[in-house]
CSV table of C-alpha atoms in Angstrom, one decimal:
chain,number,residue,atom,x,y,z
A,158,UNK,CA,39.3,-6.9,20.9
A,159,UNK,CA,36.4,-7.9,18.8
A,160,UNK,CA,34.8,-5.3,17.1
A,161,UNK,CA,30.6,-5.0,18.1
A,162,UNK,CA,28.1,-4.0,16.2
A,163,UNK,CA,25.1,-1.8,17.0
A,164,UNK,CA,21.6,-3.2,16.3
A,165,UNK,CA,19.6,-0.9,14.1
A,166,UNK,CA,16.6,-0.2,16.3
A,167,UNK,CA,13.4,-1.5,14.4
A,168,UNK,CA,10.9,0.8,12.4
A,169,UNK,CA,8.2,2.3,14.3
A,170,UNK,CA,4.9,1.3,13.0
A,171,UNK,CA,4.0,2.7,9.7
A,172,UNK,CA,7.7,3.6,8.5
A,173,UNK,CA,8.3,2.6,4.9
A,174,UNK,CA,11.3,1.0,3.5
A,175,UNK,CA,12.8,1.2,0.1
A,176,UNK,CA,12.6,-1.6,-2.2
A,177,UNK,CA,16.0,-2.2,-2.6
A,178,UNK,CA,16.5,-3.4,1.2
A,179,UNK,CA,18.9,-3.5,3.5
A,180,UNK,CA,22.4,-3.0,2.2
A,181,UNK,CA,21.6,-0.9,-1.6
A,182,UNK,CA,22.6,1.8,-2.1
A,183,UNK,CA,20.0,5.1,-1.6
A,184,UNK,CA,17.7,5.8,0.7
A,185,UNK,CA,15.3,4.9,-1.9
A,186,UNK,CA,15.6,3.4,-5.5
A,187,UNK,CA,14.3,6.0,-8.5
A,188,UNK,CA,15.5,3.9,-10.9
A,189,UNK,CA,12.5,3.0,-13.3
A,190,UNK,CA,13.6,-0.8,-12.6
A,191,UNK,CA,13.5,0.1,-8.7
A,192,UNK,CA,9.8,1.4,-9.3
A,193,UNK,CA,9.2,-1.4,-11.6
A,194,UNK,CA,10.1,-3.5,-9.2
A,195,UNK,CA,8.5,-2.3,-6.3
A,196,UNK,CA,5.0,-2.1,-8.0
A,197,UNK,CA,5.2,-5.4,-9.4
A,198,UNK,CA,2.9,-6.8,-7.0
A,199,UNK,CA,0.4,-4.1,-6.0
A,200,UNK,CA,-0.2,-3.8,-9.7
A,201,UNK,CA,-0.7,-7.4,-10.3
A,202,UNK,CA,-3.2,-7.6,-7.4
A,203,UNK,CA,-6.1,-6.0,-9.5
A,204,UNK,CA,-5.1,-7.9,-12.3
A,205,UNK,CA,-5.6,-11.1,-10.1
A,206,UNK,CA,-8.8,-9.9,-8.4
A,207,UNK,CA,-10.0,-9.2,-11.9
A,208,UNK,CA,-9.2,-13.5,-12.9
A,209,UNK,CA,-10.7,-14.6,-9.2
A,210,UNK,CA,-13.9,-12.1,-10.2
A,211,UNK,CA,-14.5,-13.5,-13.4
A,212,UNK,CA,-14.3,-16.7,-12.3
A,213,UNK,CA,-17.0,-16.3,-9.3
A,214,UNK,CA,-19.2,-14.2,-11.6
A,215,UNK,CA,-20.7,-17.3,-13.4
A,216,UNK,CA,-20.4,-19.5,-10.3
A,217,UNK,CA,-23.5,-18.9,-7.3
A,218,UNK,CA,-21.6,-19.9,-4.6
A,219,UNK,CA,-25.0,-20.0,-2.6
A,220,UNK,CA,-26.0,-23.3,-5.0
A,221,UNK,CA,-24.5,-26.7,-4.3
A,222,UNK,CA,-21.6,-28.2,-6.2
A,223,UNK,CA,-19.8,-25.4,-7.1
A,224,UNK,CA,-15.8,-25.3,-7.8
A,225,UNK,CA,-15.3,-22.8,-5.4
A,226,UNK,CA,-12.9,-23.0,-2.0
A,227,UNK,CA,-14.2,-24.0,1.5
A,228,UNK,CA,-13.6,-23.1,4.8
A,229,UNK,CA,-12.0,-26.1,6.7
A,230,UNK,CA,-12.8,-24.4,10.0
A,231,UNK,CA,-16.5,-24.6,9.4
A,232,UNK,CA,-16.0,-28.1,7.8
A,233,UNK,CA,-14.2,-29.8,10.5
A,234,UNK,CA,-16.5,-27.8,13.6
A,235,UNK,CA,-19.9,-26.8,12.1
A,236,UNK,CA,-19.1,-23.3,13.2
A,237,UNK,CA,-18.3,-20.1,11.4
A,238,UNK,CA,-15.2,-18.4,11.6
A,239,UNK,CA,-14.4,-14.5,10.9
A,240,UNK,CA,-13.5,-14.8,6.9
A,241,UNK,CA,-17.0,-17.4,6.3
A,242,UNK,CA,-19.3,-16.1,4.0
A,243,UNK,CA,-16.8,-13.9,1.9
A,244,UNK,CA,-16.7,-15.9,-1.3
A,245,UNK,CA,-20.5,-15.0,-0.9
A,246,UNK,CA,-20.3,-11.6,0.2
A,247,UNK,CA,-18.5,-11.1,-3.0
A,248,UNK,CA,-20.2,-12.7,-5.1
A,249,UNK,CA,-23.8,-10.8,-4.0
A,250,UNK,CA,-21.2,-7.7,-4.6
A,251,UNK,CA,-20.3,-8.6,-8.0
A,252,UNK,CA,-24.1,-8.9,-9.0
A,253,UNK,CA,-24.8,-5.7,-7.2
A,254,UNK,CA,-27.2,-6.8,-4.0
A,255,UNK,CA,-25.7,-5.2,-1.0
A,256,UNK,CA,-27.9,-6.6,1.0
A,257,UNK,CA,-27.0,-10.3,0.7
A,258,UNK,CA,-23.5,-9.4,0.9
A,259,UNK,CA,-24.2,-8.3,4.0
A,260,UNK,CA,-26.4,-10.7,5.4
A,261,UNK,CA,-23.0,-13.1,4.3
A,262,UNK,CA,-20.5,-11.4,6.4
A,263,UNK,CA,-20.9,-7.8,7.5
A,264,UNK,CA,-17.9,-7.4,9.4
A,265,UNK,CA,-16.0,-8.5,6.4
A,266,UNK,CA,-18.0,-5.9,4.4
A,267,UNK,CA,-17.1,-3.2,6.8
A,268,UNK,CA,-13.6,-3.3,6.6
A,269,UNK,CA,-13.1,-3.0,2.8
A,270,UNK,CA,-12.8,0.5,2.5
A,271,UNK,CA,-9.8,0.3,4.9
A,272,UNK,CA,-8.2,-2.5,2.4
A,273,UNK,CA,-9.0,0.1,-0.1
A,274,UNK,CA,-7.1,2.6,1.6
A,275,UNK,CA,-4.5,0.3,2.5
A,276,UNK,CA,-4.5,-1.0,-0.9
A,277,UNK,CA,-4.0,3.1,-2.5
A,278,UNK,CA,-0.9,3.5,0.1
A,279,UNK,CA,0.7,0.2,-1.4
A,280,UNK,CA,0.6,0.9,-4.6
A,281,UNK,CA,1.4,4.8,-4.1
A,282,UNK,CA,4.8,3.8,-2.4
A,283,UNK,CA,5.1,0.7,-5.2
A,284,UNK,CA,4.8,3.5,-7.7
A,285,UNK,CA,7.4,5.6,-6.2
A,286,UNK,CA,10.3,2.8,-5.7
A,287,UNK,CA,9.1,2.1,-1.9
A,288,UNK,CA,8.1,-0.7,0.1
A,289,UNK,CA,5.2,-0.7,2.2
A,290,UNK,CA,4.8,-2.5,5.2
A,291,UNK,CA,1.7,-1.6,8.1
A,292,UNK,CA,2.6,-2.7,11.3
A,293,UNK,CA,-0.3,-2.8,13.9
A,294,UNK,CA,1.7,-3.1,17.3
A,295,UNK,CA,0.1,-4.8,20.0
A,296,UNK,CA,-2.6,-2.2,20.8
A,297,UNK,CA,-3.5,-2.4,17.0
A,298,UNK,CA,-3.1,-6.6,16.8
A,299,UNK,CA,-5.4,-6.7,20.6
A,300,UNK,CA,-8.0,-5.0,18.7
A,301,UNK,CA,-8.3,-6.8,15.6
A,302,UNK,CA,-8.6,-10.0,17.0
A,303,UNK,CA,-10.8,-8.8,19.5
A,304,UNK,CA,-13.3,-7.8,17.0
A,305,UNK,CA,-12.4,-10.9,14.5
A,306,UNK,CA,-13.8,-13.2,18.3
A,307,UNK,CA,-16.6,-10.9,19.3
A,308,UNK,CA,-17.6,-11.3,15.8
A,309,UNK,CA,-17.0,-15.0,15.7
A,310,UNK,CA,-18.4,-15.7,18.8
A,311,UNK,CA,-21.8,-13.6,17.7
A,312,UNK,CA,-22.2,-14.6,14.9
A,313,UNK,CA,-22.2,-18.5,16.0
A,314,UNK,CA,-24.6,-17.7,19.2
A,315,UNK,CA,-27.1,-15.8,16.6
C-alpha cells in the first residue's frame, strides 16, 4: 500500500520562517553563519539605497536628459501609474523640500513609514537567523490595489 504524505498546512499570514528552510535542522539557525546569512540582504539594502541616493543627488530628475529610469506605463499611454513621480519624490526628499515630494507622488510618500517598519522587522528577524516573509491575504491584497487604482485613477482625472 503506498505510503501518503500529509501536506504541511501553509503559514498564516505574518509567520516567520527560519533561514535555513525547509528540511535543516532547528527550528531556527543561531549559528553566526545562519544570522550572517539571513541578514545578508536586509543589510545590503541601505548600502544599495545609499549608491542609488548618491547617484540621484547630483541628477534633477525634474530637468530634461537625465540618466535616470522611466516609467514605460506613462511612456507607452500618456498616463500616470501608482509608482510615477518617485524618482522625483525622492529626489525633492534628498534636497530636503517636502513639499515637492509631495506634489510628485503623495500616496507613495504616505506609505514610507510602513516600508520603514517593514524594513526594521526584516532586518530584526535577518539579525536573529530568521526569515521574514509578510503575507497580505486577500483582504490585505483587495485593499492595496484598491488604493494603488483610486489613486491612479485620481490622480490621471486631476
Amino acid at each position: 500500500m503506498p505510503q501518503v504524505r500529509r501536506r504541511r498546512p501553509d503559514p498564516r499570514p505574518g509567520d516567520v520562517t527560519r533561514a535555513g528552510g525547509p528540511g535543516r535542522s532547528g527550528g531556527r539557525d543561531g549559528s553566526a553563519a545562519g544570522r550572517l546569512r539571513a541578514a545578508a540582504l536586509p543589510l545590503a539594502v541601505p548600502l544599495a539605497g545609499a549608491i542609488g541616493a548618491r547617484y540621484l543627488w547630483s541628477r534633477d530628475p525634474h530637468l530634461p536628459g537625465q540618466l535616470l529610469p522611466f516609467c514605460p506605463w506613462r511612456r507607452l499611454t500618456g498616463l500616470f501609474c501608482p509608482g510615477c513621480g518617485a524618482t522625483r519624490m525622492t529626489y525633492d526628499l534628498l534636497h530636503g523640500d517636502l513639499a515637492a515630494a509631495w506634489a510628485d507622488n503623495a500616496a507613495l510618500l504616505l506609505t514610507l513609514p510602513l516600508l520603514a517598519v517593514l524594513y526594521a522587522n526584516w532586518l530584526r528577524h535577518g539579525l536573529a537567523g530568521r526569515r521574514f516573509r509578510v503575507r497580505l491575504g486577500p483582504r490585505g491584497s483587495a485593499a492595496v490595489l484598491t488604493v494603488a487604482v483610486l489613486w491612479t485613477v485620481g490622480r490621471n482625472l486631476g
